[in-house]
Every structure is written in structure tokens, then in C-alpha cells.
């Protein structure tokens, strides 16, 4: 099913990590975006020890929609409690944490939760993929939701799938668990180099259920460059995803001047989203 944020221009609150949520949403709305991806740290008041409830998430969704925007993903990629490759107790806490995030996303009206694949040893990639899928399945069941948000796993240069050449293996496992991969152009570029397109086999592309569009110098991990500033062939990557109904968020995480980037490069991002939408329309039966 096509998500409500597919084809939308998606701004991410993590680009404005130092701002409170209300100010971040104001910046995103005024910049001409049509959807908002919310970072988990923006859900609550940001004070240590203050729990975040589903009512917090409902209020966040209400705020976003009051600005005429669509709610996109809930991004909890940096959740410190997420440890699917620890011992049994760590996995239990991870399942409980992901289930709670699924309920928060549902309360907010988000179509998906973004998490990550975790760190694992190079000789443990097969079992790591299986463990991660078991965690996802356990969280979906524990959430108690009849129609839970999708789970999208964002790979990083230092987490097991990209670090240990296990992207294809994880892609296959996640599809069997009814989850998928968040293709972050920057992370793939840093891990695999500017020609990472060759790693996007048909099986990997079929597992992609969300996209973080960014350019990259293919050196600086966690620094997402505006489109055209780095060395990636963004059009070729977007074209590789043709035929898939995907939401494509603009990731500016780490970029020190997000307002200037939006002012100067929003047109390039919008053109890439439109390019993908046209390709989807052509491929439709």
C-alpha cells in the first residue's frame, strides 16, 4: 500500500536538532515541505528522566497536521536501549523498546518507525540478521496493534550489515519479517564508496521501504551533504528505485547550516522526488 508521505517533500526535525519541536516544525512548514519526519528526541520535553507517553505523540501529530503537513516517520535510530545482539536480557529490553516506539508512532499517525541494525561481529552476520528479525517480530506482536506502522532499518557504516557485507543477507531476512531497509545515501556512500549502486541488487531494492536522500563525500560518516555538494550520482540512485512507491525524506543530519541548505538546494531535492514520482507513474499498470 502506498504510504501517505510517498511523493511528498519530507523535512526532518533532526536537521534542527537544537530546536524545540514546535520551532522545528515551523521551520519545515515555512520552507515549503509537505511532510515531517520526527526524531524521537523531539517527542517529549527533552528533560532527563521524563517519560514520553502516547499522549505526547498524539500531540505531536496534532501539531504537524495543524500546519497542513503530513506525519512521516518516527525516527528512533539513536535509541541507546536498542541492542538486538546482546544477551537475552538485552534482547528482551530491545523488543519492549521497539514495541513502545511502534505504539508512539501509531499514536502520532506515523506510517513507519526507523530503527537500525546494531553492531555485531564479522563472523556473526547470519545470526545477526536472524536475531534482528526475531526482535522485529516480537515487537510487532508485543505492541498489541492490529495495524502497526512499518519497521524500516537504517544501516550505518559501523553497523553490521554495511560493515560486514551483509546487506543482501539482511534484506532477504527483513522481507520475510515484513520489514525493510531505509536506504540512506550518505551511509551507503561512506561504507561502500560512490559506486554503491552496484550493491543495490534486485533483492536489496525490493527490501527498501524508506529513503533518506543526501549527498556525500563518501568519507565523512554522519555528515549528510546537500544534493550536488558531494560526489554521488543522485539521479542514478533515484532511478534505481523506480517502480517502488517510496517516501523520500531529505536528510541534512550533521549539516551545520540547514536553513541555508534548504534555501539553496530545495529545488534539487524536489526535482529528485518528482523524478521518482514520474518513474513510479510510468511503471504503474
mmCIF file of C-alpha atoms in Angstrom, residues 117 153-157 159 161-162 166-168 170-171 181-201 204-205 208 210 212 214 216 218-219 221-222 224 232 237:
data_model
loop_
_atom_site.group_PDB
_atom_site.id
_atom_site.type_symbol
_atom_site.label_atom_id
_atom_site.label_comp_id
_atom_site.label_asym_id
_atom_site.label_seq_id
_atom_site.Cartn_x
_atom_site.Cartn_y
_atom_site.Cartn_z
ATOM 1 C CA UNK A 117 20.594 -2.997 12.622
ATOM 2 C CA UNK A 153 16.039 -0.471 9.409
ATOM 3 C CA UNK A 154 18.564 2.263 8.665
ATOM 4 C CA UNK A 155 22.017 0.829 8.006
ATOM 5 C CA UNK A 156 25.144 2.743 9.033
ATOM 6 C CA UNK A 157 28.802 2.340 8.054
ATOM 7 C CA UNK A 159 26.580 -1.351 11.989
ATOM 8 C CA UNK A 161 25.111 -5.102 7.510
ATOM 9 C CA UNK A 162 27.236 -2.416 5.838
ATOM 10 C CA UNK A 166 25.697 -8.437 4.798
ATOM 11 C CA UNK A 167 23.241 -6.059 3.107
ATOM 12 C CA UNK A 168 21.828 -8.714 0.782
ATOM 13 C CA UNK A 170 19.723 -8.749 5.863
ATOM 14 C CA UNK A 171 17.480 -7.584 3.025
ATOM 15 C CA UNK A 181 15.638 -1.191 4.811
ATOM 16 C CA UNK A 182 15.909 2.577 4.956
ATOM 17 C CA UNK A 183 18.322 3.440 2.152
ATOM 18 C CA UNK A 184 20.398 6.350 3.431
ATOM 19 C CA UNK A 185 22.522 7.581 0.523
ATOM 20 C CA UNK A 186 25.175 9.068 2.811
ATOM 21 C CA UNK A 187 25.648 5.917 4.890
ATOM 22 C CA UNK A 188 25.881 3.681 1.829
ATOM 23 C CA UNK A 189 28.312 6.101 0.187
ATOM 24 C CA UNK A 190 30.635 6.235 3.191
ATOM 25 C CA UNK A 191 30.541 2.452 3.659
ATOM 26 C CA UNK A 192 30.762 1.332 0.020
ATOM 27 C CA UNK A 193 32.046 4.331 -1.945
ATOM 28 C CA UNK A 194 30.448 6.463 -4.659
ATOM 29 C CA UNK A 195 29.683 3.437 -6.847
ATOM 30 C CA UNK A 196 27.494 1.749 -4.208
ATOM 31 C CA UNK A 197 24.787 1.461 -6.857
ATOM 32 C CA UNK A 198 26.289 -1.940 -7.733
ATOM 33 C CA UNK A 199 25.292 -3.178 -4.263
ATOM 34 C CA UNK A 200 21.629 -2.356 -4.929
ATOM 35 C CA UNK A 201 20.669 -5.724 -6.377
ATOM 36 C CA UNK A 204 18.076 -5.255 -1.913
ATOM 37 C CA UNK A 205 15.915 -2.774 -3.823
ATOM 38 C CA UNK A 208 13.870 -0.808 0.615
ATOM 39 C CA UNK A 210 12.051 4.159 3.030
ATOM 40 C CA UNK A 212 16.918 9.212 3.235
ATOM 41 C CA UNK A 214 21.508 13.071 0.878
ATOM 42 C CA UNK A 216 28.059 12.517 0.488
ATOM 43 C CA UNK A 218 31.974 9.196 0.847
ATOM 44 C CA UNK A 219 34.364 9.906 3.713
ATOM 45 C CA UNK A 221 30.228 9.452 8.361
ATOM 46 C CA UNK A 222 27.049 11.084 9.739
ATOM 47 C CA UNK A 224 24.745 14.442 5.163
ATOM 48 C CA UNK A 232 27.104 10.789 -5.583
ATOM 49 C CA UNK A 237 20.354 6.144 -7.454
#
